[in-house]
Amino acid sequence: MTNPESSADSSTPQAGANRECSHSARGVTVPQGFRAASVKAGIKPSGKADLALVVNDGPEFSAAGVFTRNRVVAAPVKVSREALADGQLRAVLYNAGNANACNGALGLRDAQQMQTELAELLNFDSNHVAVCSTGLIGEPMPMDNVSAGIEKLPGVLGNSPDHGEGAARAIMTTDTTVKQTLVNGDGWSLGGMGKGVGMMAPSLATMLVCLTTDLSATPEQLAIALQKATALTFDTLDVDGSTSTNDSVVLMASGASGETTTQEALNEAVLAACADLADQLQADAEGVTKRVKITVEGTTDDLQALNAARTLGRDNLFKCAMFGSDPNWGRVLAAVGMADADMDPDNISVYFNNHAVCKATTGTPAAREVDLSGADIDVRVDLGTGGPGSAFVRTTDLSHDYVEINSAYSS
Amino acid sequence: MTNPESSADSSTPQAGANRECSHSARGVTVPQGFRAASVKAGIKPSGKADLALVVNDGPEFSAAGVFTRNRVVAAPVKVSREALADGQLRAVLYNAGNANACNGALGLRDAQQMQTELAELLNFDSNHVAVCSTGLIGEPMPMDNVSAGIEKLPGVLGNSPDHGEGAARAIMTTDTTVKQTLVNGDGWSLGGMGKGVGMMAPSLATMLVCLTTDLSATPEQLAIALQKATALTFDTLDVDGSTSTNDSVVLMASGASGETTTQEALNEAVLAACADLADQLQADAEGVTKRVKITVEGTTDDLQALNAARTLGRDNLFKCAMFGSDPNWGRVLAAVGMADADMDPDNISVYFNNHAVCKATTGTPAAREVDLSGADIDVRVDLGTGGPGSAFVRTTDLSHDYVEINSAYSS
């Protein structure tokens, strides 16, 4: 298996590990058995393409999904969860520009209508169509525009890389880069697209991801691989502590390659694709100037380590220090001291870019000279109990641009 | 009892309720039996006064304290907690410019040395002296300067309002206003001073408060009043979700008025003084352009309501919307949907400045026209379960100035 190949038009020059900039084909239409389409339906105020479709032509239709943990969930998430209950999907319909969240009974009717209209056009069971939306919360869907757009979609379906890229472009909101991935196996492949730049701006809802593979796999195999991969990738990416009402990750398998693989190989491929897309999401996060990886160890268990890593990753004073390239380890201690994790408060160590800046809760002599001017910053915290727990999260700095993007455009 | 009288040099024109701008005396030296002092010891790089002392001349020495909940605590907090164990204090020594936090065994020795040096000069038991520090984390105390400053303090003690204001000024870090208060009782009074502007900038540790009263009261009475008051005031003030390693609130009673009062009246006076200082802290918070009060109701109990209010008060997307005067109720729903509180996700209501912007988790027709251009914004969220839990927190917006203050000055 090769490393995932990333979108070539990434705007950040410093690619992370495992990122290969290449013009070779990638995206949801590379695996056999998938077609994609995109049209301009007039949902985005910009007039750009805003409706997309990914169709699984089979012969198999196994699918799995992971959705937002927010208790306030958008109508399309409710519809898609139900559609995925039997582990079978033939298509996912996407729109950007309107999240169809917090629209009450009307929102649910609109999401169901989108599902039904597309299913009838393609002669599928409604129950085999999922719907994902991203955009402004609390605005009714412009259903006349949406329905007219849906009618056009089947006529422009195709399996070329351009069709896949068109779909990836149509789901963008404030994203500045198209986000696609590809993992190649032996006689099979796994492709994907995603969007997301922080939770939203202004109120544009987060992360949508679609993964496709031509492997033959059961829904249960897909669900296992997807849950493991999202726990290590999207769930560890915390731009601003906010969780969208619309987060949706869907994985579909067509079986068109005729190949099968082990659960381990499937896990590895899905993880590689999710990690690549998560890298691209982090690089394009709102206002980001730094990509920060926080690792916490030396506590009782992994969950406690994750609590501490998240607490630090959400601390605005720490995030401002990262923006200022300031090795301000005092803010790290102040933040983790409030975390729900076992620690020895007198035996905490902190490392910036592998330089010890604090040992036994005391600064090292050269602590303030560590160079954090690069775009990638590695922070490691040992909570000093000697326990085996460890975990990491990835976050970004808190910059002027973040404030600007999220405050300047009144809705 | 009158309303508290606030510092006259507040820089924000819109005073909150219960704020009376007045030039009459206020601060820690107004109650009988207290003297204060301040000197320039050379701890602050600016060369301004940075060492302060508040002495209780008795005849009684009851005292109580409330300290940071952070598990990483500064050395002076450890020293002061121990000093307060017997409920008796004769003096509190303050310094600004250095937090004496995360300095290991050296930091603890330095804090003990400050305590001992002052106690010997004033002929007190060391155990009757508390020490409070605020400033940069992780820098050793400049003990030569500190000791020389401590020696000068007894000679400049006095009970005038100017002495109290001098102490209030000496404990300022990035504060832009002197923060003092006064509550008048029948034949007695309760005065106070405080400092704090967010957790810190850059790494200047938060909130120090000193309260004095000439009432006769037991340490237990003081502790009850202080815990009730801080729970409703300082504990509900959440500028950036960060909690300092140095937070300290001390209340001392001299008994010099010869008056006693009921527990209820004492509670009320301490609450009024703390509320007034909390108002001043919020008004002077780093980069603040909006003062936001968040009330959550309609959940099972008060703790759950507090969880939801805190979650919203710490949500950067919500705080950016407040900075932009944007009635973006979708961000309110997305934030509270992640809170650890019982809710009916389909029956949440949101009010901005008493205008309903969301009912039954659906926007109201005029939601986006609510005027949030004023400096004070009131947000009320009903989680829709019909439960009796309710709570409030006070927070601020997230502005360009906050990012600037907390990122631009590399340490």
Short mmCIF file of C-alpha atoms in Angstrom, two decimals, chain B:
data_model
loop_
_atom_site.label_atom_id
_atom_site.label_comp_id
_atom_site.label_asym_id
_atom_site.label_seq_id
_atom_site.Cartn_x
_atom_site.Cartn_y
_atom_site.Cartn_z
CA MET B 1 -26.62 48.79 53.94
CA THR B 2 -25.76 50.83 50.87
CA ASN B 3 -24.74 49.58 47.50
CA PRO B 4 -21.00 49.20 47.06
CA GLU B 5 -19.13 52.27 45.92
CA SER B 6 -16.83 51.62 43.03
CA SER B 7 -13.49 52.92 41.91
CA ALA B 8 -13.88 56.30 40.23
CA ASP B 9 -11.32 55.71 37.52
CA SER B 10 -13.07 52.88 35.72
CA SER B 11 -12.43 53.28 32.01
CA THR B 12 -15.74 51.82 30.85
CA PRO B 13 -18.52 54.38 30.74
CA GLN B 14 -21.41 51.92 30.98
CA ALA B 15 -21.42 51.02 34.65
CA GLY B 16 -23.32 47.86 35.56
CA ALA B 17 -26.18 47.74 38.00
CA ASN B 18 -25.22 48.53 41.59
CA ARG B 19 -22.19 50.52 40.48
CA GLU B 20 -21.94 54.03 41.87
CA CYS B 21 -19.02 56.11 40.70
CA SER B 22 -17.98 58.25 43.61
CA HIS B 23 -14.92 59.95 44.95
CA SER B 24 -15.67 59.03 48.55
CA ALA B 25 -13.20 56.80 50.32
CA ARG B 26 -13.15 53.09 49.61
CA GLY B 27 -10.67 50.21 49.78
CA VAL B 28 -9.04 48.05 52.40
CA THR B 29 -8.11 50.85 54.86
CA VAL B 30 -11.61 52.28 55.31
CA PRO B 31 -12.71 49.70 57.89
CA GLN B 32 -11.18 50.46 61.28
CA GLY B 33 -8.17 48.46 62.38
CA PHE B 34 -6.43 48.16 59.01
CA ARG B 35 -3.34 49.79 57.56
CA ALA B 36 -1.78 49.39 54.13
CA ALA B 37 1.53 50.14 52.46
CA SER B 38 3.16 49.92 49.04
CA VAL B 39 6.70 50.35 47.70
CA LYS B 40 8.71 50.01 44.50
CA ALA B 41 10.86 46.92 44.94
CA GLY B 42 12.04 46.47 41.35
CA ILE B 43 10.03 43.33 40.56
CA LYS B 44 7.96 44.88 37.74
CA PRO B 45 10.07 45.75 34.70
CA SER B 46 8.18 49.06 34.54
CA GLY B 47 9.68 50.20 37.84
CA LYS B 48 6.22 50.93 39.26
CA ALA B 49 5.17 50.04 42.82
CA ASP B 50 4.99 46.24 43.03
CA LEU B 51 5.02 45.27 46.71
CA ALA B 52 2.01 45.85 48.99
CA LEU B 53 1.02 45.05 52.54
CA VAL B 54 -2.31 44.96 54.37
CA VAL B 55 -2.06 44.73 58.18
CA ASN B 56 -4.87 43.91 60.58
CA ASP B 57 -4.24 45.81 63.86
CA GLY B 58 -7.00 43.97 65.67
CA PRO B 59 -8.16 43.62 68.35
CA GLU B 60 -9.34 40.46 66.53
CA PHE B 61 -7.58 38.58 63.74
CA SER B 62 -10.20 36.28 62.22
CA ALA B 63 -9.60 35.46 58.59
CA ALA B 64 -10.73 33.17 55.77
CA GLY B 65 -9.47 32.49 52.27
CA VAL B 66 -10.48 30.95 48.96
CA PHE B 67 -7.79 29.81 46.54
CA THR B 68 -7.39 28.53 42.99
CA ARG B 69 -8.86 25.13 42.09
CA ASN B 70 -5.95 24.55 39.72
CA ARG B 71 -3.85 21.57 40.79
CA VAL B 72 -0.73 23.36 39.66
CA VAL B 73 -0.58 25.94 42.46
CA ALA B 74 2.00 28.66 43.03
CA ALA B 75 4.25 28.53 46.10
CA PRO B 76 2.61 31.56 47.81
CA VAL B 77 -0.77 29.79 47.60
CA LYS B 78 0.68 26.81 49.45
CA VAL B 79 2.14 29.13 52.12
CA SER B 80 -1.08 31.13 52.52
CA ARG B 81 -3.31 28.06 52.72
CA GLU B 82 -1.18 26.81 55.61
CA ALA B 83 -1.18 30.22 57.30
CA LEU B 84 -4.98 30.30 57.15
CA ALA B 85 -5.44 26.83 58.62
CA ASP B 86 -6.05 28.24 62.12
CA GLY B 87 -8.34 31.04 60.88
CA GLN B 88 -6.02 33.81 62.11
CA LEU B 89 -4.08 36.37 60.04
CA ARG B 90 -2.35 39.62 60.98
CA ALA B 91 -1.05 40.59 57.56
CA VAL B 92 -1.09 39.78 53.85
CA LEU B 93 2.00 40.54 51.77
CA TYR B 94 1.42 41.09 48.03
CA ASN B 95 3.72 41.35 45.06
CA ALA B 96 3.10 41.85 41.34
CA GLY B 97 5.50 41.19 38.47
CA ASN B 98 6.37 37.61 39.40
CA ALA B 99 3.90 34.82 40.21
CA ASN B 100 6.47 32.61 41.95
CA ALA B 101 4.71 29.66 40.29
CA CYS B 102 6.44 26.54 38.90
CA ASN B 103 9.74 27.39 40.57
CA GLY B 104 10.04 24.10 42.46
CA ALA B 105 11.66 23.90 45.90
CA LEU B 106 13.35 27.27 45.36
CA GLY B 107 9.96 28.93 44.89
CA LEU B 108 8.60 27.48 48.11
CA ARG B 109 11.70 28.60 50.03
CA ASP B 110 11.36 32.11 48.57
CA ALA B 111 7.67 32.37 49.53
CA GLN B 112 8.47 31.17 53.06
CA GLN B 113 11.33 33.65 53.28
CA MET B 114 9.01 36.53 52.28
CA GLN B 115 6.58 35.41 54.98
CA THR B 116 9.28 35.11 57.63
CA GLU B 117 11.05 38.37 56.82
CA LEU B 118 7.85 40.35 57.10
CA ALA B 119 6.75 38.54 60.27
CA GLU B 120 10.06 39.33 61.99
CA LEU B 121 9.88 43.01 61.05
CA LEU B 122 6.36 43.31 62.46
CA ASN B 123 6.93 40.94 65.36
CA PHE B 124 4.18 38.55 64.24
CA ASP B 125 4.15 34.77 64.16
CA SER B 126 5.15 33.71 60.64
CA ASN B 127 2.01 31.63 60.65
CA HIS B 128 -0.09 34.82 60.83
CA VAL B 129 1.24 36.19 57.54
CA ALA B 130 -0.16 35.22 54.12
CA VAL B 131 1.67 35.85 50.84
CA CYS B 132 0.04 36.48 47.44
CA SER B 133 1.96 36.84 44.17
CA THR B 134 0.96 37.66 40.59
CA GLY B 135 3.05 37.98 37.45
CA LEU B 136 5.17 35.82 35.19
CA ILE B 137 5.12 32.05 35.77
CA GLY B 138 8.40 30.14 36.00
CA GLU B 139 10.79 32.97 36.77
CA PRO B 140 12.70 32.84 40.08
CA MET B 141 11.78 35.66 42.47
CA PRO B 142 14.41 38.46 42.53
CA MET B 143 14.85 37.94 46.27
CA ASP B 144 17.44 40.68 46.83
CA ASN B 145 14.98 43.24 45.51
CA VAL B 146 12.06 41.64 47.31
CA SER B 147 13.82 41.54 50.70
CA ALA B 148 14.96 45.16 50.39
CA GLY B 149 11.39 46.14 49.54
CA ILE B 150 9.91 44.22 52.46
CA GLU B 151 12.19 46.10 54.85
CA LYS B 152 10.73 49.41 53.69
CA LEU B 153 7.08 48.41 54.06
CA PRO B 154 6.54 48.83 57.82
CA GLY B 155 7.82 52.41 57.65
CA VAL B 156 5.21 53.49 55.12
CA LEU B 157 2.12 51.83 56.62
CA GLY B 158 -0.91 54.07 57.10
CA ASN B 159 -4.69 53.93 57.35
CA SER B 160 -5.62 56.69 54.88
CA PRO B 161 -7.56 55.98 51.69
CA ASP B 162 -4.39 56.83 49.79
CA HIS B 163 -2.55 54.04 51.54
CA GLY B 164 -5.28 51.61 50.51
CA GLU B 165 -5.27 52.87 46.93
CA GLY B 166 -1.48 52.62 46.79
CA ALA B 167 -1.74 48.94 47.71
CA ALA B 168 -4.50 48.39 45.13
CA ARG B 169 -2.30 50.03 42.50
CA ALA B 170 0.82 48.03 43.43
CA ILE B 171 -0.90 44.68 42.79
CA MET B 172 -1.94 45.63 39.22
CA THR B 173 -0.30 43.80 36.31
CA THR B 174 -1.93 44.45 32.92
CA ASP B 175 -4.95 45.90 34.72
CA THR B 176 -5.82 49.34 33.38
CA THR B 177 -7.94 50.38 36.37
CA VAL B 178 -7.49 50.37 40.15
CA LYS B 179 -10.18 48.09 41.60
CA GLN B 180 -11.55 48.91 45.06
CA THR B 181 -14.89 48.53 46.81
CA LEU B 182 -16.70 49.52 50.00
CA VAL B 183 -19.88 48.29 51.66
CA ASN B 184 -21.21 50.35 54.58
CA GLY B 185 -23.09 48.69 57.43
CA ASP B 186 -24.63 50.17 60.56
CA GLY B 187 -21.53 51.24 62.51
CA TRP B 188 -19.21 49.02 60.49
CA SER B 189 -17.87 48.68 56.98
CA LEU B 190 -16.31 46.18 54.59
CA GLY B 191 -13.65 47.31 52.13
CA GLY B 192 -11.72 45.57 49.40
CA MET B 193 -9.26 45.66 46.55
CA GLY B 194 -8.67 43.33 43.63
CA LYS B 195 -6.73 42.82 40.42
CA GLY B 196 -7.21 40.58 37.39
CA VAL B 197 -7.79 40.90 33.66
CA GLY B 198 -8.33 37.44 32.25
CA MET B 199 -5.97 34.81 33.43
CA MET B 200 -2.83 36.60 32.46
CA ALA B 201 -0.94 38.53 29.80
CA PRO B 202 1.76 37.61 29.12
CA SER B 203 1.64 34.85 31.74
CA LEU B 204 0.69 37.36 34.40
CA ALA B 205 -1.40 35.41 36.82
CA THR B 206 -4.96 36.32 37.56
CA MET B 207 -7.05 37.39 40.35
CA LEU B 208 -5.98 38.57 43.79
CA VAL B 209 -8.60 40.02 46.13
CA CYS B 210 -8.24 41.33 49.70
CA LEU B 211 -11.33 42.13 51.78
CA THR B 212 -11.27 43.81 55.20
CA THR B 213 -14.00 44.49 57.76
CA ASP B 214 -14.05 46.01 61.24
CA LEU B 215 -16.87 43.68 62.28
CA SER B 216 -16.27 41.17 65.02
CA ALA B 217 -16.72 37.76 63.41
CA THR B 218 -15.38 34.24 63.81
CA PRO B 219 -13.22 32.61 61.12
CA GLU B 220 -16.10 30.20 60.51
CA GLN B 221 -18.55 33.05 59.87
CA LEU B 222 -16.08 34.65 57.47
CA ALA B 223 -15.46 31.38 55.65
CA ILE B 224 -19.20 30.77 55.14
CA ALA B 225 -19.75 34.27 53.79
CA LEU B 226 -16.69 34.14 51.54
CA GLN B 227 -17.51 30.76 50.02
CA LYS B 228 -21.09 31.76 49.26
CA ALA B 229 -19.99 35.05 47.74
CA THR B 230 -17.16 33.71 45.58
CA ALA B 231 -19.41 30.94 44.21
CA LEU B 232 -21.83 33.59 42.95
CA THR B 233 -19.29 36.14 41.75
CA PHE B 234 -15.67 35.26 40.92
CA ASP B 235 -16.53 31.63 40.17
CA THR B 236 -19.12 32.74 37.61
CA LEU B 237 -16.73 35.10 35.84
CA ASP B 238 -15.08 33.25 32.98
CA VAL B 239 -13.10 35.48 30.67
CA ASP B 240 -11.22 32.80 28.79
CA GLY B 241 -11.76 29.46 30.49
CA SER B 242 -8.29 29.67 32.00
CA THR B 243 -7.72 29.34 35.73
CA SER B 244 -4.63 30.83 37.26
CA THR B 245 -2.13 29.06 39.47
CA ASN B 246 -2.30 32.00 41.91
CA ASP B 247 -5.96 33.00 42.46
CA SER B 248 -6.39 34.10 46.07
CA VAL B 249 -9.22 35.84 47.92
CA VAL B 250 -8.60 36.72 51.58
CA LEU B 251 -11.09 38.24 54.05
CA MET B 252 -9.90 39.62 57.41
CA ALA B 253 -11.99 40.96 60.32
CA SER B 254 -10.47 43.27 62.95
CA GLY B 255 -13.42 43.62 65.32
CA ALA B 256 -12.32 47.25 65.72
CA SER B 257 -15.85 48.63 65.28
CA GLY B 258 -17.04 46.64 68.27
CA GLU B 259 -20.05 45.62 66.16
CA THR B 260 -21.35 42.19 65.29
CA THR B 261 -23.99 41.29 62.75
CA THR B 262 -26.00 38.27 61.63
CA GLN B 263 -24.58 35.65 59.30
CA GLU B 264 -27.13 36.75 56.73
CA ALA B 265 -26.03 40.40 56.87
CA LEU B 266 -22.39 39.37 56.69
CA ASN B 267 -23.13 37.13 53.71
CA GLU B 268 -24.92 39.99 52.02
CA ALA B 269 -22.08 42.47 52.59
CA VAL B 270 -19.36 40.09 51.36
CA LEU B 271 -21.49 39.21 48.34
CA ALA B 272 -22.00 42.90 47.50
CA ALA B 273 -18.28 43.63 47.75
CA CYS B 274 -17.32 40.59 45.67
CA ALA B 275 -19.99 41.37 43.06
CA ASP B 276 -18.69 44.91 42.75
CA LEU B 277 -15.08 43.77 42.32
CA ALA B 278 -16.18 41.06 39.85
CA ASP B 279 -17.96 43.74 37.81
CA GLN B 280 -14.73 45.75 37.73
CA LEU B 281 -12.67 42.69 36.76
CA GLN B 282 -15.07 41.89 33.92
CA ALA B 283 -15.07 45.50 32.69
CA ASP B 284 -11.26 45.53 32.57
CA ALA B 285 -10.86 42.06 31.04
CA GLU B 286 -8.25 41.74 28.32
CA GLY B 287 -9.51 43.02 25.00
CA VAL B 288 -13.12 43.21 26.16
CA THR B 289 -15.62 45.14 24.07
CA LYS B 290 -18.72 43.31 25.33
CA ARG B 291 -19.85 42.12 28.73
CA VAL B 292 -21.97 39.02 28.28
CA LYS B 293 -24.21 37.46 30.92
CA ILE B 294 -25.33 33.92 30.12
CA THR B 295 -28.24 32.36 32.01
CA VAL B 296 -29.21 28.74 31.47
CA GLU B 297 -32.44 27.22 32.78
CA GLY B 298 -34.79 24.33 32.02
CA THR B 299 -32.43 21.50 32.98
CA THR B 300 -32.37 19.01 35.84
CA ASP B 301 -30.28 20.85 38.41
CA ASP B 302 -28.18 23.96 38.96
CA LEU B 303 -24.89 22.15 38.33
CA GLN B 304 -26.02 21.00 34.89
CA ALA B 305 -27.19 24.53 34.13
CA LEU B 306 -23.77 25.82 35.16
CA ASN B 307 -22.06 23.25 32.91
CA ALA B 308 -24.10 24.44 29.94
CA ALA B 309 -23.53 28.12 30.75
CA ARG B 310 -19.77 27.55 31.06
CA THR B 311 -19.65 25.55 27.82
CA LEU B 312 -21.32 28.42 25.98
CA GLY B 313 -19.22 31.05 27.75
CA ARG B 314 -16.04 29.32 26.58
CA ASP B 315 -17.11 28.75 22.98
CA ASN B 316 -14.87 30.81 20.73
CA LEU B 317 -17.32 30.90 17.84
CA PHE B 318 -20.01 32.29 20.14
CA LYS B 319 -17.54 34.78 21.64
CA CYS B 320 -16.47 35.95 18.17
CA ALA B 321 -20.14 36.43 17.23
CA MET B 322 -20.60 38.61 20.33
CA PHE B 323 -17.56 40.68 19.26
CA GLY B 324 -19.28 41.15 15.90
CA SER B 325 -22.66 42.05 17.53
CA ASP B 326 -24.04 39.13 15.54
CA PRO B 327 -27.24 37.49 16.93
CA ASN B 328 -25.97 34.13 15.71
CA TRP B 329 -28.17 31.82 17.78
CA GLY B 330 -27.09 28.78 15.73
CA ARG B 331 -23.73 28.96 17.48
CA VAL B 332 -25.51 29.00 20.85
CA LEU B 333 -27.33 25.76 19.98
CA ALA B 334 -24.20 24.10 18.60
CA ALA B 335 -22.31 24.97 21.80
CA VAL B 336 -24.93 23.93 24.38
CA GLY B 337 -25.59 20.73 22.44
CA MET B 338 -22.15 19.55 23.57
CA ALA B 339 -22.66 20.44 27.25
CA ASP B 340 -22.91 17.92 30.08
CA ALA B 341 -26.52 18.82 30.92
CA ASP B 342 -29.95 17.27 30.43
CA MET B 343 -31.79 18.87 27.54
CA ASP B 344 -34.59 18.29 25.06
CA PRO B 345 -32.69 18.82 21.80
CA ASP B 346 -35.91 19.66 19.96
CA ASN B 347 -37.22 22.14 22.54
CA ILE B 348 -34.39 24.61 23.19
CA SER B 349 -35.16 28.34 23.38
CA VAL B 350 -32.65 31.20 23.13
CA TYR B 351 -33.18 34.85 24.08
CA PHE B 352 -30.81 37.74 23.24
CA ASN B 353 -31.51 40.85 25.32
CA ASN B 354 -34.93 39.33 26.17
CA HIS B 355 -35.91 38.88 22.51
CA ALA B 356 -36.77 35.29 21.61
CA VAL B 357 -34.47 34.35 18.72
CA CYS B 358 -35.07 30.59 18.86
CA LYS B 359 -38.09 28.61 20.12
CA ALA B 360 -38.36 24.81 19.99
CA THR B 361 -34.86 24.69 18.44
CA THR B 362 -36.11 26.74 15.47
CA GLY B 363 -35.33 30.36 14.63
CA THR B 364 -37.97 33.04 15.10
CA PRO B 365 -38.82 35.27 12.13
CA ALA B 366 -37.09 38.40 13.51
CA ALA B 367 -34.14 36.57 15.04
CA ARG B 368 -31.44 38.15 12.93
CA GLU B 369 -32.63 41.70 13.51
CA VAL B 370 -31.98 41.80 17.28
CA ASP B 371 -29.69 44.72 18.14
CA LEU B 372 -26.56 43.59 19.99
CA SER B 373 -24.55 46.75 19.37
CA GLY B 374 -24.46 47.77 23.05
CA ALA B 375 -21.65 46.90 25.46
CA ASP B 376 -23.86 44.62 27.59
CA ILE B 377 -25.45 41.51 26.11
CA ASP B 378 -27.85 39.26 27.96
CA VAL B 379 -28.18 35.68 26.71
CA ARG B 380 -30.74 33.28 28.14
CA VAL B 381 -31.03 29.63 27.13
CA ASP B 382 -33.89 27.31 28.14
CA LEU B 383 -32.86 23.69 27.62
CA GLY B 384 -36.50 22.68 27.41
CA THR B 385 -36.79 19.81 29.91
CA GLY B 386 -38.97 21.78 32.31
CA GLY B 387 -36.48 21.00 35.10
CA PRO B 388 -35.75 23.53 37.87
CA GLY B 389 -31.98 23.88 37.33
CA SER B 390 -30.67 27.35 36.56
CA ALA B 391 -27.32 29.15 36.72
CA PHE B 392 -25.47 32.04 35.15
CA VAL B 393 -21.93 32.96 34.17
CA ARG B 394 -20.44 36.22 33.00
CA THR B 395 -18.01 36.27 30.12
CA THR B 396 -16.64 38.62 27.48
CA ASP B 397 -16.28 38.65 23.73
CA LEU B 398 -13.24 37.35 21.85
CA SER B 399 -11.66 40.33 20.16
CA HIS B 400 -8.59 41.22 18.15
CA ASP B 401 -7.19 42.93 21.25
CA TYR B 402 -7.41 39.68 23.24
CA VAL B 403 -5.32 37.89 20.63
CA GLU B 404 -2.91 40.84 20.42
CA ILE B 405 -2.40 41.12 24.19
CA ASN B 406 -1.85 37.40 24.56
CA SER B 407 0.37 36.77 21.57
CA ALA B 408 2.36 39.87 20.73
CA TYR B 409 4.67 39.99 23.72
CA SER B 410 6.99 37.00 23.64
CA SER B 411 8.49 36.31 27.01
#
